[in-house]
Amino acid sequence: MDDTPQSHPPSSSQECHAPTTTRRHVLEISTAALGGAGACALAVPFLNSLRGTQTAIQQAEEESALLDVDVSDLTPGAQKNVIWRHWPVSIQRRTPQMQEALKSAELLRQLRDPYSKARQQPLDAANLYRSLNPEYGVFITVCTHLGCIPTMHDIPGLPSSGGFFCPCHGSQFDGAGRVLQNMPAPYNLPVPPLFFLTSTKLRLGMSKADPHFDINTIQQI
Ligand code: FES
């Protein structure tokens, strides 16, 4: 019997072992590479769609900040209410007498800020009418005291300019949204930025004369 250790040929499984390991590494590397490439390939459209979504949201926000209002149905002395950026907005069409009353010395003496010194309006509304066009008064009807909604009401005993009365604590405002002295409300009613698209159609949300006016930066709303 020959005790000499036999040199056995490698089994078929041994033959395949080393090459299999190598292939697996190659496969792992390839898979990782493909996975990375796939992730990158997926990430690009995802980022693009995210950017698209952000742009769409931004566009929607900008569009919602603009509101066109047709005032052709307003007769002199009448008003209409709209909602702009979740705030109630009153649009009055003034009679010539109402426009005159807004300049009356008797009225101006009674007002806390008759010349609109406080930044409660865009520059083109910092005048005696607090409006771009004296025929139309446009105000955010949120009381500058504690935020109640004033209703249209003339100020008794003063020239009739239109006006607002706050039912919560009695603040009174004239037809230009200017608060009387000694009232709980500290500031005039805010005027939103706007301009006229036509003589009877206005656009809320942008002032051409004061394009950087931001309603969120006013003294008080
Ligand atoms: S909330 Fe208008 S007077 Fe107080």
mmCIF file of C-alpha atoms and ligand atoms in Angstrom:
data_model
loop_
_atom_site.group_PDB
_atom_site.id
_atom_site.type_symbol
_atom_site.label_atom_id
_atom_site.label_comp_id
_atom_site.label_asym_id
_atom_site.label_seq_id
_atom_site.Cartn_x
_atom_site.Cartn_y
_atom_site.Cartn_z
ATOM 1 C CA MET A 1 0.000 0.000 0.000
ATOM 2 C CA ASP A 2 1.456 3.271 -0.881
ATOM 3 C CA ASP A 3 1.324 5.680 2.093
ATOM 4 C CA THR A 4 2.603 8.554 0.092
ATOM 5 C CA PRO A 5 0.129 11.364 0.390
ATOM 6 C CA GLN A 6 -1.781 11.595 -2.722
ATOM 7 C CA SER A 7 -1.993 14.743 -4.498
ATOM 8 C CA HIS A 8 -5.672 14.886 -5.290
ATOM 9 C CA PRO A 9 -6.900 16.970 -8.066
ATOM 10 C CA PRO A 10 -9.033 19.753 -6.821
ATOM 11 C CA SER A 11 -12.690 18.976 -6.628
ATOM 12 C CA SER A 12 -15.033 20.673 -8.928
ATOM 13 C CA SER A 13 -16.266 22.872 -6.060
ATOM 14 C CA GLN A 14 -12.719 23.959 -5.229
ATOM 15 C CA GLU A 15 -12.110 24.741 -8.876
ATOM 16 C CA CYS A 16 -14.974 27.084 -8.937
ATOM 17 C CA HIS A 17 -14.474 28.691 -5.508
ATOM 18 C CA ALA A 18 -11.941 31.384 -6.238
ATOM 19 C CA PRO A 19 -13.427 32.555 -9.517
ATOM 20 C CA THR A 20 -16.899 32.646 -7.901
ATOM 21 C CA THR A 21 -15.656 34.949 -5.126
ATOM 22 C CA THR A 22 -14.104 37.221 -7.690
ATOM 23 C CA ARG A 23 -17.300 37.347 -9.702
ATOM 24 C CA ARG A 24 -19.295 38.108 -6.584
ATOM 25 C CA HIS A 25 -16.999 41.038 -5.799
ATOM 26 C CA VAL A 26 -17.295 42.192 -9.330
ATOM 27 C CA LEU A 27 -21.044 41.826 -9.122
ATOM 28 C CA GLU A 28 -21.175 43.673 -5.791
ATOM 29 C CA ILE A 29 -19.085 46.493 -7.162
ATOM 30 C CA SER A 30 -21.127 46.593 -10.329
ATOM 31 C CA THR A 31 -24.376 46.528 -8.392
ATOM 32 C CA ALA A 32 -23.158 49.301 -6.112
ATOM 33 C CA ALA A 33 -22.041 51.315 -9.092
ATOM 34 C CA LEU A 34 -25.296 50.715 -10.901
ATOM 35 C CA GLY A 35 -27.223 51.451 -7.716
ATOM 36 C CA GLY A 36 -25.357 54.715 -7.306
ATOM 37 C CA ALA A 37 -25.921 55.597 -10.917
ATOM 38 C CA GLY A 38 -29.572 54.623 -10.562
ATOM 39 C CA ALA A 39 -29.932 56.722 -7.424
ATOM 40 C CA CYS A 40 -28.324 59.632 -9.220
ATOM 41 C CA ALA A 41 -30.520 59.050 -12.233
ATOM 42 C CA LEU A 42 -33.575 59.054 -9.959
ATOM 43 C CA ALA A 43 -32.360 61.998 -7.884
ATOM 44 C CA VAL A 44 -32.090 64.374 -10.834
ATOM 45 C CA PRO A 45 -35.724 64.084 -11.918
ATOM 46 C CA PHE A 46 -36.761 64.161 -8.241
ATOM 47 C CA LEU A 47 -34.867 67.408 -7.664
ATOM 48 C CA ASN A 48 -36.254 68.802 -10.899
ATOM 49 C CA SER A 49 -39.789 67.891 -9.848
ATOM 50 C CA LEU A 50 -39.146 69.432 -6.408
ATOM 51 C CA ARG A 51 -37.954 72.600 -8.052
ATOM 52 C CA GLY A 52 -41.017 72.515 -10.296
ATOM 53 C CA THR A 53 -43.272 72.121 -7.262
ATOM 54 C CA GLN A 54 -41.589 74.991 -5.468
ATOM 55 C CA THR A 55 -41.954 77.200 -8.545
ATOM 56 C CA ALA A 56 -45.616 76.240 -8.862
ATOM 57 C CA ILE A 57 -46.240 77.050 -5.181
ATOM 58 C CA GLN A 58 -44.416 80.354 -5.535
ATOM 59 C CA GLN A 59 -46.420 81.165 -8.658
ATOM 60 C CA ALA A 60 -49.682 80.237 -6.931
ATOM 61 C CA GLU A 61 -48.768 82.431 -3.966
ATOM 62 C CA GLU A 62 -47.957 85.337 -6.253
ATOM 63 C CA GLU A 63 -51.195 84.846 -8.178
ATOM 64 C CA SER A 64 -53.246 84.631 -4.990
ATOM 65 C CA ALA A 65 -51.681 87.921 -3.886
ATOM 66 C CA LEU A 66 -53.304 89.639 -6.872
ATOM 67 C CA LEU A 67 -57.033 90.157 -7.100
ATOM 68 C CA ASP A 68 -58.803 91.978 -9.909
ATOM 69 C CA VAL A 69 -62.009 93.723 -8.910
ATOM 70 C CA ASP A 70 -64.591 95.120 -11.279
ATOM 71 C CA VAL A 71 -66.076 98.302 -9.805
ATOM 72 C CA SER A 72 -68.209 99.256 -12.814
ATOM 73 C CA ASP A 73 -71.328 98.292 -10.826
ATOM 74 C CA LEU A 74 -70.592 100.692 -7.956
ATOM 75 C CA THR A 75 -72.833 103.730 -7.950
ATOM 76 C CA PRO A 76 -71.556 106.895 -6.210
ATOM 77 C CA GLY A 77 -71.813 106.427 -2.452
ATOM 78 C CA ALA A 78 -71.974 102.614 -2.665
ATOM 79 C CA GLN A 79 -69.403 100.090 -1.516
ATOM 80 C CA LYS A 80 -68.518 96.467 -2.049
ATOM 81 C CA ASN A 81 -66.542 94.035 0.042
ATOM 82 C CA VAL A 82 -64.031 91.489 -1.192
ATOM 83 C CA ILE A 83 -61.528 89.187 0.453
ATOM 84 C CA TRP A 84 -57.912 89.730 -0.458
ATOM 85 C CA ARG A 85 -55.234 87.532 1.077
ATOM 86 C CA HIS A 86 -57.711 86.494 3.791
ATOM 87 C CA TRP A 87 -58.429 90.093 4.804
ATOM 88 C CA PRO A 88 -61.765 91.834 4.272
ATOM 89 C CA VAL A 89 -61.397 94.795 1.941
ATOM 90 C CA SER A 90 -63.964 97.535 1.504
ATOM 91 C CA ILE A 91 -64.111 99.432 -1.782
ATOM 92 C CA GLN A 92 -66.118 102.657 -1.704
ATOM 93 C CA ARG A 93 -67.055 104.828 -4.602
ATOM 94 C CA ARG A 94 -67.156 108.369 -3.256
ATOM 95 C CA THR A 95 -69.522 111.115 -4.232
ATOM 96 C CA PRO A 96 -67.982 114.541 -4.936
ATOM 97 C CA GLN A 97 -69.339 115.673 -1.524
ATOM 98 C CA MET A 98 -67.590 112.807 0.241
ATOM 99 C CA GLN A 99 -64.335 113.714 -1.490
ATOM 100 C CA GLU A 100 -64.719 117.352 -0.388
ATOM 101 C CA ALA A 101 -65.482 116.333 3.190
ATOM 102 C CA LEU A 102 -62.167 114.464 3.430
ATOM 103 C CA LYS A 103 -60.344 117.798 3.100
ATOM 104 C CA SER A 104 -62.452 119.670 5.600
ATOM 105 C CA ALA A 105 -60.441 121.451 8.317
ATOM 106 C CA GLU A 106 -63.194 120.598 10.786
ATOM 107 C CA LEU A 107 -62.650 116.902 10.116
ATOM 108 C CA LEU A 108 -58.847 117.025 9.929
ATOM 109 C CA ARG A 109 -58.672 118.576 13.398
ATOM 110 C CA GLN A 110 -60.393 115.535 14.854
ATOM 111 C CA LEU A 111 -58.065 112.933 13.382
ATOM 112 C CA ARG A 112 -55.093 111.265 15.028
ATOM 113 C CA ASP A 113 -53.012 111.010 11.835
ATOM 114 C CA PRO A 114 -54.738 113.195 9.216
ATOM 115 C CA TYR A 115 -51.788 113.208 6.802
ATOM 116 C CA SER A 116 -51.019 109.494 6.940
ATOM 117 C CA LYS A 117 -47.567 109.825 8.478
ATOM 118 C CA ALA A 118 -47.649 106.294 9.857
ATOM 119 C CA ARG A 119 -46.779 103.679 7.264
ATOM 120 C CA GLN A 120 -50.256 102.235 6.896
ATOM 121 C CA GLN A 121 -50.492 102.597 3.129
ATOM 122 C CA PRO A 122 -48.350 102.629 -0.012
ATOM 123 C CA LEU A 123 -46.846 105.956 -1.018
ATOM 124 C CA ASP A 124 -49.500 106.691 -3.639
ATOM 125 C CA ALA A 125 -52.155 106.588 -0.897
ATOM 126 C CA ALA A 126 -50.351 108.865 1.564
ATOM 127 C CA ASN A 127 -52.609 111.804 0.717
ATOM 128 C CA LEU A 128 -55.823 113.391 2.026
ATOM 129 C CA TYR A 129 -57.951 110.762 0.272
ATOM 130 C CA ARG A 130 -55.674 107.912 1.206
ATOM 131 C CA SER A 131 -56.192 106.638 -2.287
ATOM 132 C CA LEU A 132 -54.722 106.556 -5.729
ATOM 133 C CA ASN A 133 -57.962 107.836 -7.217
ATOM 134 C CA PRO A 134 -60.012 110.215 -4.999
ATOM 135 C CA GLU A 135 -63.206 108.665 -6.341
ATOM 136 C CA TYR A 136 -62.403 105.279 -4.777
ATOM 137 C CA GLY A 137 -61.458 104.477 -1.218
ATOM 138 C CA VAL A 138 -60.025 100.994 -0.620
ATOM 139 C CA PHE A 139 -59.282 99.782 2.903
ATOM 140 C CA ILE A 140 -58.520 96.603 4.759
ATOM 141 C CA THR A 141 -61.331 96.674 7.272
ATOM 142 C CA VAL A 142 -59.477 95.169 10.185
ATOM 143 C CA CYS A 143 -59.515 97.446 13.215
ATOM 144 C CA THR A 144 -56.014 98.431 14.272
ATOM 145 C CA HIS A 145 -56.999 98.066 17.930
ATOM 146 C CA LEU A 146 -57.694 94.363 18.354
ATOM 147 C CA GLY A 147 -58.694 93.240 14.890
ATOM 148 C CA CYS A 148 -62.502 93.432 14.805
ATOM 149 C CA ILE A 149 -64.254 94.282 11.548
ATOM 150 C CA PRO A 150 -65.509 97.880 11.387
ATOM 151 C CA THR A 151 -68.638 98.516 9.330
ATOM 152 C CA MET A 152 -69.460 101.468 7.130
ATOM 153 C CA HIS A 153 -70.846 104.254 9.269
ATOM 154 C CA ASP A 154 -70.658 108.043 8.996
ATOM 155 C CA ILE A 155 -69.183 109.922 11.931
ATOM 156 C CA PRO A 156 -72.023 111.833 13.628
ATOM 157 C CA GLY A 157 -71.516 115.593 13.791
ATOM 158 C CA LEU A 158 -68.733 115.741 11.195
ATOM 159 C CA PRO A 159 -68.831 116.377 7.432
ATOM 160 C CA SER A 160 -70.128 113.252 5.742
ATOM 161 C CA SER A 161 -67.179 111.453 4.178
ATOM 162 C CA GLY A 162 -68.354 107.888 4.575
ATOM 163 C CA GLY A 163 -66.622 106.233 7.484
ATOM 164 C CA PHE A 164 -66.317 103.158 9.643
ATOM 165 C CA PHE A 165 -67.367 102.185 13.120
ATOM 166 C CA CYS A 166 -65.823 99.301 15.039
ATOM 167 C CA PRO A 167 -68.482 97.522 17.093
ATOM 168 C CA CYS A 168 -66.030 95.983 19.569
ATOM 169 C CA HIS A 169 -64.735 99.036 21.448
ATOM 170 C CA GLY A 170 -66.190 101.927 19.472
ATOM 171 C CA SER A 171 -63.301 103.186 17.326
ATOM 172 C CA GLN A 172 -64.424 105.556 14.591
ATOM 173 C CA PHE A 173 -62.737 106.154 11.264
ATOM 174 C CA ASP A 174 -63.551 108.687 8.562
ATOM 175 C CA GLY A 175 -64.176 107.887 4.890
ATOM 176 C CA ALA A 176 -60.429 107.691 4.289
ATOM 177 C CA GLY A 177 -60.001 105.115 7.035
ATOM 178 C CA ARG A 178 -58.392 107.703 9.367
ATOM 179 C CA VAL A 179 -59.044 107.124 13.029
ATOM 180 C CA LEU A 180 -60.395 109.882 15.236
ATOM 181 C CA GLN A 181 -58.396 111.066 18.214
ATOM 182 C CA ASN A 182 -58.944 109.403 21.603
ATOM 183 C CA MET A 183 -60.100 106.126 20.123
ATOM 184 C CA PRO A 184 -58.823 102.681 21.155
ATOM 185 C CA ALA A 185 -57.450 102.066 17.632
ATOM 186 C CA PRO A 186 -53.924 103.520 17.405
ATOM 187 C CA TYR A 187 -53.592 103.687 13.614
ATOM 188 C CA ASN A 188 -55.562 104.396 10.471
ATOM 189 C CA LEU A 189 -57.030 101.452 8.596
ATOM 190 C CA PRO A 190 -54.481 99.855 6.255
ATOM 191 C CA VAL A 191 -54.670 100.579 2.548
ATOM 192 C CA PRO A 192 -53.668 97.653 0.322
ATOM 193 C CA PRO A 193 -51.345 98.185 -2.643
ATOM 194 C CA LEU A 194 -53.336 98.541 -5.855
ATOM 195 C CA PHE A 195 -53.521 100.130 -9.247
ATOM 196 C CA PHE A 196 -56.195 100.582 -11.886
ATOM 197 C CA LEU A 197 -56.182 98.271 -14.878
ATOM 198 C CA THR A 198 -58.955 100.351 -16.470
ATOM 199 C CA SER A 199 -61.089 103.189 -15.155
ATOM 200 C CA THR A 200 -63.461 100.640 -13.594
ATOM 201 C CA LYS A 201 -61.222 97.702 -12.809
ATOM 202 C CA LEU A 202 -58.593 97.636 -10.139
ATOM 203 C CA ARG A 203 -55.943 95.146 -9.193
ATOM 204 C CA LEU A 204 -55.253 94.550 -5.518
ATOM 205 C CA GLY A 205 -51.821 93.358 -4.494
ATOM 206 C CA MET A 206 -49.448 95.661 -6.325
ATOM 207 C CA SER A 207 -48.669 99.359 -6.289
ATOM 208 C CA LYS A 208 -47.008 100.695 -9.409
ATOM 209 C CA ALA A 209 -45.848 103.825 -7.612
ATOM 210 C CA ASP A 210 -44.545 101.886 -4.610
ATOM 211 C CA PRO A 211 -43.617 98.463 -6.022
ATOM 212 C CA HIS A 212 -41.681 97.389 -2.920
ATOM 213 C CA PHE A 213 -44.542 98.115 -0.562
ATOM 214 C CA ASP A 214 -45.190 95.016 1.520
ATOM 215 C CA ILE A 215 -48.483 94.948 3.418
ATOM 216 C CA ASN A 216 -46.840 92.693 6.021
ATOM 217 C CA THR A 217 -44.455 95.466 7.018
ATOM 218 C CA ILE A 218 -46.983 98.173 7.812
ATOM 219 C CA GLN A 219 -47.226 99.619 11.299
ATOM 220 C CA GLN A 220 -50.258 97.597 12.289
ATOM 221 C CA ILE A 221 -52.954 95.426 10.826
HETATM 222 S S1 FES B 1 -61.101 96.102 18.052
HETATM 223 FE FE1 FES B 1 -61.887 97.888 17.172
HETATM 224 S S2 FES B 1 -62.033 99.259 18.779
HETATM 225 FE FE2 FES B 1 -61.234 97.498 19.670
#
